[in-house]
PDB file of C-alpha atoms in Angstrom:
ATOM      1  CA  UNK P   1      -3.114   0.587 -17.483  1.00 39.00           C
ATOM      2  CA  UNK P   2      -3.149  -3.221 -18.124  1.00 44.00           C
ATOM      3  CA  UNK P   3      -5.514  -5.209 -16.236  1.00 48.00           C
ATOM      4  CA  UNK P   4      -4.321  -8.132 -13.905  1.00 51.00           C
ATOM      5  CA  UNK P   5      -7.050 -11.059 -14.489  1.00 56.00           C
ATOM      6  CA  UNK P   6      -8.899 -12.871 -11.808  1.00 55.00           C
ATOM      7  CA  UNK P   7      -6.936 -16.220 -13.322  1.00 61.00           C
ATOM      8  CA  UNK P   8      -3.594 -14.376 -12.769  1.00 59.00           C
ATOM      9  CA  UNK P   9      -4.432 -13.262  -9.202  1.00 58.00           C
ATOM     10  CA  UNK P  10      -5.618 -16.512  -8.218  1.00 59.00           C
ATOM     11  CA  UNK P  11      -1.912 -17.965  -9.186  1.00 63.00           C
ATOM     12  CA  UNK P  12       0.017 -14.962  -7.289  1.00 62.00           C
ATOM     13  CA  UNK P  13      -2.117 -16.601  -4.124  1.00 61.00           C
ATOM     14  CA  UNK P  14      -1.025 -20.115  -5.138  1.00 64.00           C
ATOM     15  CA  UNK P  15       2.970 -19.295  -4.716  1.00 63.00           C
ATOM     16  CA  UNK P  16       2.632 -16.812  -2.258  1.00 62.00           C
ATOM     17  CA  UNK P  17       0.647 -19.892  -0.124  1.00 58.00           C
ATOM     18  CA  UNK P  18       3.040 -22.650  -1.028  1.00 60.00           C
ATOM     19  CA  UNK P  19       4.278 -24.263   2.033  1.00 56.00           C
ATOM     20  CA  UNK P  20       7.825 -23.046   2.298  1.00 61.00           C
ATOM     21  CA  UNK P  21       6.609 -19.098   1.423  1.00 60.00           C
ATOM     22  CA  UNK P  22       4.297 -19.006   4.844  1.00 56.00           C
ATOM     23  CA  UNK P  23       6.424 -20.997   6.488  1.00 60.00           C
ATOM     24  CA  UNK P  24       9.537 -18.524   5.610  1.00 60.00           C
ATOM     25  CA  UNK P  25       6.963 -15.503   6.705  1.00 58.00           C
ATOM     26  CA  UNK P  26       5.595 -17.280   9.781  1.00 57.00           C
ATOM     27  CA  UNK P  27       9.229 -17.713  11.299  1.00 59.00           C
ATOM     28  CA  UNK P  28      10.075 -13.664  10.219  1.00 56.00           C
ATOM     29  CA  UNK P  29       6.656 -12.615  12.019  1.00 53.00           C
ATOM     30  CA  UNK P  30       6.966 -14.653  15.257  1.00 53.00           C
ATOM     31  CA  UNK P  31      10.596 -13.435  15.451  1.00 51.00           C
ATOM     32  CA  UNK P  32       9.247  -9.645  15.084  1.00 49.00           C
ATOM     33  CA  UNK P  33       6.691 -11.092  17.948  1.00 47.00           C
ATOM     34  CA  UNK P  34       3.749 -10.543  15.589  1.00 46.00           C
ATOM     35  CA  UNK P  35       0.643 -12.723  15.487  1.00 44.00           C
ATOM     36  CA  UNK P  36      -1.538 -12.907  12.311  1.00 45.00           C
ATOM     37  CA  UNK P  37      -4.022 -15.115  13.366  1.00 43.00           C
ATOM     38  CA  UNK P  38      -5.584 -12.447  15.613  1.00 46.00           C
ATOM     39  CA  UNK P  39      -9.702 -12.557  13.909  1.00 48.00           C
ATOM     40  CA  UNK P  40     -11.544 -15.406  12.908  1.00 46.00           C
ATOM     41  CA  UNK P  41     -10.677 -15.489   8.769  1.00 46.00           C
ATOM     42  CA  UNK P  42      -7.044 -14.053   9.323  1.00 49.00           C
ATOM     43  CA  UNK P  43      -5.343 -17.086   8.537  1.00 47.00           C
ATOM     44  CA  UNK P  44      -7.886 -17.146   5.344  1.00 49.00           C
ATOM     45  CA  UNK P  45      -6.473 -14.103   3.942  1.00 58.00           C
ATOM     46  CA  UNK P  46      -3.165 -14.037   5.202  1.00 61.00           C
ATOM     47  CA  UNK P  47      -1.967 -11.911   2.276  1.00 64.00           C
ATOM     48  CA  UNK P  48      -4.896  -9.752   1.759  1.00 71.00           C
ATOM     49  CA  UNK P  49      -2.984  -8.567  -1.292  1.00 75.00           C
ATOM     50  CA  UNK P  50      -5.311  -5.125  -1.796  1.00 82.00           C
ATOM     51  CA  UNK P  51      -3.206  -4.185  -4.641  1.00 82.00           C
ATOM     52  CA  UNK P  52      -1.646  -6.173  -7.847  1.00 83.00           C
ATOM     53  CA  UNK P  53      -0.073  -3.598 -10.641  1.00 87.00           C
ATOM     54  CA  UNK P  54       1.631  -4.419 -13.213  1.00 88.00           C
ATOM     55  CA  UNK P  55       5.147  -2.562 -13.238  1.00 91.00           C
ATOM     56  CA  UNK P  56       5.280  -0.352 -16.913  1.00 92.00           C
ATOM     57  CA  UNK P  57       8.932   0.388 -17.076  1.00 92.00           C
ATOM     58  CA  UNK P  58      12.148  -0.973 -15.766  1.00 92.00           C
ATOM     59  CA  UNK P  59      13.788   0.098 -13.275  1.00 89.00           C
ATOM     60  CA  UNK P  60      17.525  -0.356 -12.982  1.00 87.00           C
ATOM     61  CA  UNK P  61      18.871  -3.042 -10.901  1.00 88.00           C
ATOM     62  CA  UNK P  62      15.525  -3.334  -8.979  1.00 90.00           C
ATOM     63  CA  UNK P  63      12.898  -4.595 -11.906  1.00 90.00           C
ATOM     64  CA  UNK P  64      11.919  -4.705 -15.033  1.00 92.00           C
ATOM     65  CA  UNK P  65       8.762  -3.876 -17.378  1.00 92.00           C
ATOM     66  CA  UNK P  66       6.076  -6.796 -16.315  1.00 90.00           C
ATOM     67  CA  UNK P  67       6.714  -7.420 -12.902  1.00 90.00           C
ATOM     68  CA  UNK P  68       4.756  -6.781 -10.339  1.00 89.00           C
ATOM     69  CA  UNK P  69       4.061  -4.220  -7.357  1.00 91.00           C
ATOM     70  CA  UNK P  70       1.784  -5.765  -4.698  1.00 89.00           C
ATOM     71  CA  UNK P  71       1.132  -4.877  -1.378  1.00 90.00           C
ATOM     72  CA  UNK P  72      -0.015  -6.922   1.487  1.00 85.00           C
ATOM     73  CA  UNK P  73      -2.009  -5.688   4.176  1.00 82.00           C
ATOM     74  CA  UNK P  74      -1.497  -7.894   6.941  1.00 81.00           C
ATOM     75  CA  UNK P  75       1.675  -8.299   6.377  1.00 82.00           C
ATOM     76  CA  UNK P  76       2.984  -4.150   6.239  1.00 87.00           C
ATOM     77  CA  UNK P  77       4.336  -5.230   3.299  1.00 87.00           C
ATOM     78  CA  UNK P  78       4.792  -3.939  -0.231  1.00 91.00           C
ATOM     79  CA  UNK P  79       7.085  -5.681  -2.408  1.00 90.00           C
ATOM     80  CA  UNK P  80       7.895  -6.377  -6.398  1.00 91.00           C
ATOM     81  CA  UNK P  81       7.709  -9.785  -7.445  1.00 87.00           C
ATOM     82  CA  UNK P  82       9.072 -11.144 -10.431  1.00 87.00           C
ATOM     83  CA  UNK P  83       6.078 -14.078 -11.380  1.00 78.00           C
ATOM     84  CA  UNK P  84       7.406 -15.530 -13.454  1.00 80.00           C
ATOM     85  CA  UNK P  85      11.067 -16.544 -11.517  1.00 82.00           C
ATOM     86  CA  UNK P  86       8.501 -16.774  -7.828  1.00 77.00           C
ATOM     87  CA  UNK P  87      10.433 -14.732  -5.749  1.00 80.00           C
ATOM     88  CA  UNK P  88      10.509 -11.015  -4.497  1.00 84.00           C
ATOM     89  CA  UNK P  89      12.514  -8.765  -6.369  1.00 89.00           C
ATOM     90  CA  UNK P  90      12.412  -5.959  -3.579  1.00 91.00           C
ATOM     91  CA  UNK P  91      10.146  -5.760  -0.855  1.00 90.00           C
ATOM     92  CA  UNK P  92       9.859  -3.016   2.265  1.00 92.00           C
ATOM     93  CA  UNK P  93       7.672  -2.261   5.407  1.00 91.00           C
ATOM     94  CA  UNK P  94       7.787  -4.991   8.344  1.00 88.00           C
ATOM     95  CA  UNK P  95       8.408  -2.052  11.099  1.00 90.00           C
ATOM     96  CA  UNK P  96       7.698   0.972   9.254  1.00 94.00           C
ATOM     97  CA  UNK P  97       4.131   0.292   7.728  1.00 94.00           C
ATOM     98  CA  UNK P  98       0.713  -0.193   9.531  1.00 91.00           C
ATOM     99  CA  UNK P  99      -2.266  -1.916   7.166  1.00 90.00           C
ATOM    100  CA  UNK P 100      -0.837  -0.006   3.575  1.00 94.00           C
ATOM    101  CA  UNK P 101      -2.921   0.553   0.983  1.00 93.00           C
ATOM    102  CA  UNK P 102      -2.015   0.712  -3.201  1.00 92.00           C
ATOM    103  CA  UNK P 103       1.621   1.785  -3.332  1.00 95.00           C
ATOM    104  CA  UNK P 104       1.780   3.196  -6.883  1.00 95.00           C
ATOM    105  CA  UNK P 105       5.160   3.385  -9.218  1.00 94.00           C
ATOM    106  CA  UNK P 106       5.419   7.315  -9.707  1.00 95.00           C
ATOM    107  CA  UNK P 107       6.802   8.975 -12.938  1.00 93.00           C
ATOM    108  CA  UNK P 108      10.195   9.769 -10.863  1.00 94.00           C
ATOM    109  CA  UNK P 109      10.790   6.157  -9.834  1.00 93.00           C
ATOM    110  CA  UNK P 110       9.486   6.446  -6.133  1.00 96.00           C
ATOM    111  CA  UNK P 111       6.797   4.506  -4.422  1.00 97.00           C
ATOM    112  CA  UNK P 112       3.905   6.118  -3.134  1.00 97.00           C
ATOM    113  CA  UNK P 113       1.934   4.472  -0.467  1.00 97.00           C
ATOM    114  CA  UNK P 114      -1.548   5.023   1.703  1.00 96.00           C
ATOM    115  CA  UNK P 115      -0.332   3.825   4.717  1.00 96.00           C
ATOM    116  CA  UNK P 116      -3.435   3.124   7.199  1.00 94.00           C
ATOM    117  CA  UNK P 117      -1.716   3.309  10.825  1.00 93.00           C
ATOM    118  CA  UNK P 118      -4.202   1.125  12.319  1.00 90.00           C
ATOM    119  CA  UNK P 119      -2.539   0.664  15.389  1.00 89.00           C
ATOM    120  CA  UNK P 120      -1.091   4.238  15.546  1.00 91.00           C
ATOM    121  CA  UNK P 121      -4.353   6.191  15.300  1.00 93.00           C
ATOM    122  CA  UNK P 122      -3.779   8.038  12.353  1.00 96.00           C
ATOM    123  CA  UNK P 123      -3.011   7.831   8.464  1.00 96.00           C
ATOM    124  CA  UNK P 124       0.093   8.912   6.816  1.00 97.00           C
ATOM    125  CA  UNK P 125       0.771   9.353   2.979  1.00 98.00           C
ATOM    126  CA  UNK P 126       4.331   8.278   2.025  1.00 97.00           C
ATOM    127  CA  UNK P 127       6.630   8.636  -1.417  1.00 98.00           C
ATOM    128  CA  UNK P 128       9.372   6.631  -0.487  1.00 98.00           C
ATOM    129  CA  UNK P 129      12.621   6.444  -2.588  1.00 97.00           C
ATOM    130  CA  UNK P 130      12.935   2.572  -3.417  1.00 95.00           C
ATOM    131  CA  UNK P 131      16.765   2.337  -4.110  1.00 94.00           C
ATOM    132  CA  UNK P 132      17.858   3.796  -0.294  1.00 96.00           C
ATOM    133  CA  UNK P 133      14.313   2.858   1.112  1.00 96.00           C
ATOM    134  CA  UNK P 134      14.164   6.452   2.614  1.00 97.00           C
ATOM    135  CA  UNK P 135      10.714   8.357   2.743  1.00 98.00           C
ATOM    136  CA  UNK P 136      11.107  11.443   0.651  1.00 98.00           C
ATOM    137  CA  UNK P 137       7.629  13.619   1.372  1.00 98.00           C
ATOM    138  CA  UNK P 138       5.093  12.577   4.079  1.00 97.00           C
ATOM    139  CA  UNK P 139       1.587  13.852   4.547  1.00 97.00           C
ATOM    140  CA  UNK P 140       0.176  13.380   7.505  1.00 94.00           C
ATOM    141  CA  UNK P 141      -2.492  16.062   9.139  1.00 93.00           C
ATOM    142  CA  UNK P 142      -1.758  18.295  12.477  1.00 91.00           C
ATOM    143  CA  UNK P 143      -2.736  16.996  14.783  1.00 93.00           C
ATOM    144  CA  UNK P 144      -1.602  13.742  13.197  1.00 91.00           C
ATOM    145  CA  UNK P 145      -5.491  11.911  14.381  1.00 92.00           C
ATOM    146  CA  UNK P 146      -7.566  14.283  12.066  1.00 93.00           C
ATOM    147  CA  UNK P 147      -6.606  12.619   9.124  1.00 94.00           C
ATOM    148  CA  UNK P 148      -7.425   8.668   9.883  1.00 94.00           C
ATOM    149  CA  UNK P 149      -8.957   6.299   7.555  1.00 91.00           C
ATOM    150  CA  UNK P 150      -8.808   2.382   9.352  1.00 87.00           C
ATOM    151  CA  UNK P 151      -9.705   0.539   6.357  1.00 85.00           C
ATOM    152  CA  UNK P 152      -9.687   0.788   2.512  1.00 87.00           C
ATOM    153  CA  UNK P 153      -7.996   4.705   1.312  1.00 91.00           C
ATOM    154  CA  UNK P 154      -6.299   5.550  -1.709  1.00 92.00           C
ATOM    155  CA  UNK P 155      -3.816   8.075  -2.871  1.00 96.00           C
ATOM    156  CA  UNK P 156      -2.501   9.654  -6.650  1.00 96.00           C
ATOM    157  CA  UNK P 157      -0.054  12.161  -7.405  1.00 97.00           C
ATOM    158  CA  UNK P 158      -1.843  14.695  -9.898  1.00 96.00           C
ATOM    159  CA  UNK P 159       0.338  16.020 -12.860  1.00 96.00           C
ATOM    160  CA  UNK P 160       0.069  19.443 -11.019  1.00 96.00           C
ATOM    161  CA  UNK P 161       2.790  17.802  -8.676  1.00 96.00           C
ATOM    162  CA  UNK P 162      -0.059  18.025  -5.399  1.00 98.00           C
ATOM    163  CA  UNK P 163      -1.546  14.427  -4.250  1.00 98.00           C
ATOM    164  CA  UNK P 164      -5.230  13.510  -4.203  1.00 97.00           C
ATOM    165  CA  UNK P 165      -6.248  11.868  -1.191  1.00 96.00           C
ATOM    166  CA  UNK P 166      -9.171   9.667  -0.481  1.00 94.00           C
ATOM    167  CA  UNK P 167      -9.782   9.270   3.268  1.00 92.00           C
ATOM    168  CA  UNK P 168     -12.577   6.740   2.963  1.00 86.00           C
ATOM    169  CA  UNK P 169     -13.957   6.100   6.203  1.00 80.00           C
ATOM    170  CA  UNK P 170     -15.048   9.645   6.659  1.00 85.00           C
ATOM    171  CA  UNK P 171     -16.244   9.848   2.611  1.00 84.00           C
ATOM    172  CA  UNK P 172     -13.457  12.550   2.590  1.00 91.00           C
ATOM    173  CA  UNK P 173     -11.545  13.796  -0.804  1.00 95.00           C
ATOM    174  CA  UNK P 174      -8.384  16.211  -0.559  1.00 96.00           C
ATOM    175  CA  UNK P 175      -6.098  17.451  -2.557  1.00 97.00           C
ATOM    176  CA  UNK P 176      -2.753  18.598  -0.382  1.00 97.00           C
ATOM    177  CA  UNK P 177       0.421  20.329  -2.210  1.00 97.00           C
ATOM    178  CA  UNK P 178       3.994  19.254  -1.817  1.00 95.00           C
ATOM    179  CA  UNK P 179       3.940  21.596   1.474  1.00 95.00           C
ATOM    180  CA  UNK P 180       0.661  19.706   2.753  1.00 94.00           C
ATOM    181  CA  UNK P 181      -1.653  22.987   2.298  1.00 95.00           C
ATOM    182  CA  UNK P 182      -5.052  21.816   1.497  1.00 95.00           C
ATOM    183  CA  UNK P 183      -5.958  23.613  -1.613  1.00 96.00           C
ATOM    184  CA  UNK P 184      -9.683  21.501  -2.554  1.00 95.00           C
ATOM    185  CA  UNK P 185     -11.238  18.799  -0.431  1.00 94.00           C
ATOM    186  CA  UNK P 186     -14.667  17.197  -0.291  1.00 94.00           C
ATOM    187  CA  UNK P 187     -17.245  15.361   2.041  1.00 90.00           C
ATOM    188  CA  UNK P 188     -19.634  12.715   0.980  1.00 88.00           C
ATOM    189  CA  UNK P 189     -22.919  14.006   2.863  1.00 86.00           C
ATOM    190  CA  UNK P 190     -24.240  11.434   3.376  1.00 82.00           C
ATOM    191  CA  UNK P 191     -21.133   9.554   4.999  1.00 75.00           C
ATOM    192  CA  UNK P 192     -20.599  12.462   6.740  1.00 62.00           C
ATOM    193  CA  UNK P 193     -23.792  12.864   8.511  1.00 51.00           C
ATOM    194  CA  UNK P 194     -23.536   9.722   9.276  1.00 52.00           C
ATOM    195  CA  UNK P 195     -20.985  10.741  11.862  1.00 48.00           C
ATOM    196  CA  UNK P 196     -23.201  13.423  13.741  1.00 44.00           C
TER     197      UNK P 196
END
């Protein structure tokens, strides 16, 4: 995949920190009653964009070959911006996401996203259908707290059709099937003795 370079991040954070872009989100999250300043370096990294990728296709009436799929943390937000216009394209999450991590365009056209659940105690894995905005397949573990990662965590669908999971704060690798069996999985020992 093509690389996004350090010079092109840096602009992303220049319009997404113009004046009338925070000031736009500010109003949205104090309406929702959220506060973003709640740790000293939050209003630093308001975006804490964890993911940039570059979009290879286009996608009928929603984006085309170029653009961008970002996601930012503190704001439960993933979104596709068109850089070159400044503006959001489509964006989703504000309600339904909790500190996501790299949504990645799959071969069907969905989104799938690592969503964190920071505040709900345990992680989720979504594919979410980007036209209706409906979530399509879920993993999540039973019971729902056994599979928790608060920070960082990734997620890829295999060619196999099952999803590789990383759960990183446990040093934790799964793979799950469509039906969320786990059919491999794997502990970093030295993360996970950490633990005992």
């Amino acid at each position: 995949k093509e690389q996004v370079s350090l010079r092109r991040i840096f602009q992303i954070y220049q319009w997404l920190c113009k004046p009338s872009t925070l000031r736009r989100v500010a109003q949205l999250k104090l309406r929702e009653g959220f506060c973003f300043f709640g740790a000293p370096g939050d209003e630093a990294d308001l975006f804490h964009a964890n993911t940039v990728e570059i979009i290879d296709r286009d996608i009928d009436t929603i984006c085309k070959k170029g653009d961008l799929l970002i996601c930012a943390l503190k704001l439960d937000l993933i979104g596709i911006l068109d850089f070159e216009k400044e503006r959001f394209l489509w964006s989703w999450g504000p309600g339904d996401l909790d500190r996501p991590h790299q949504p990645a365009l799959l071969q069907n056209g969905n989104i799938m996203i690592f969503d964190n659940g920071r505040s709900r105690g345990y992680s989720r894995i979504i594919e979410l259908e980007p036209f209706t905005k409906n979530i399509v397949w879920e993993y999540k573990s039973d019971p729902p707290n056994k599979f928790y990662t608060a920070i960082r965590g990734s997620s890829q669908r295999l060619p196999n059709g099952n999803t590789l999971i990383t759960e990183s704060d446990k040093g934790h690798v799964f793979e799950v099937t469509r039906g969320g069996q786990i059919v491999w999985e794997f502990y970093n020992p030295k993360i996970r003795n950490k633990d005992k």
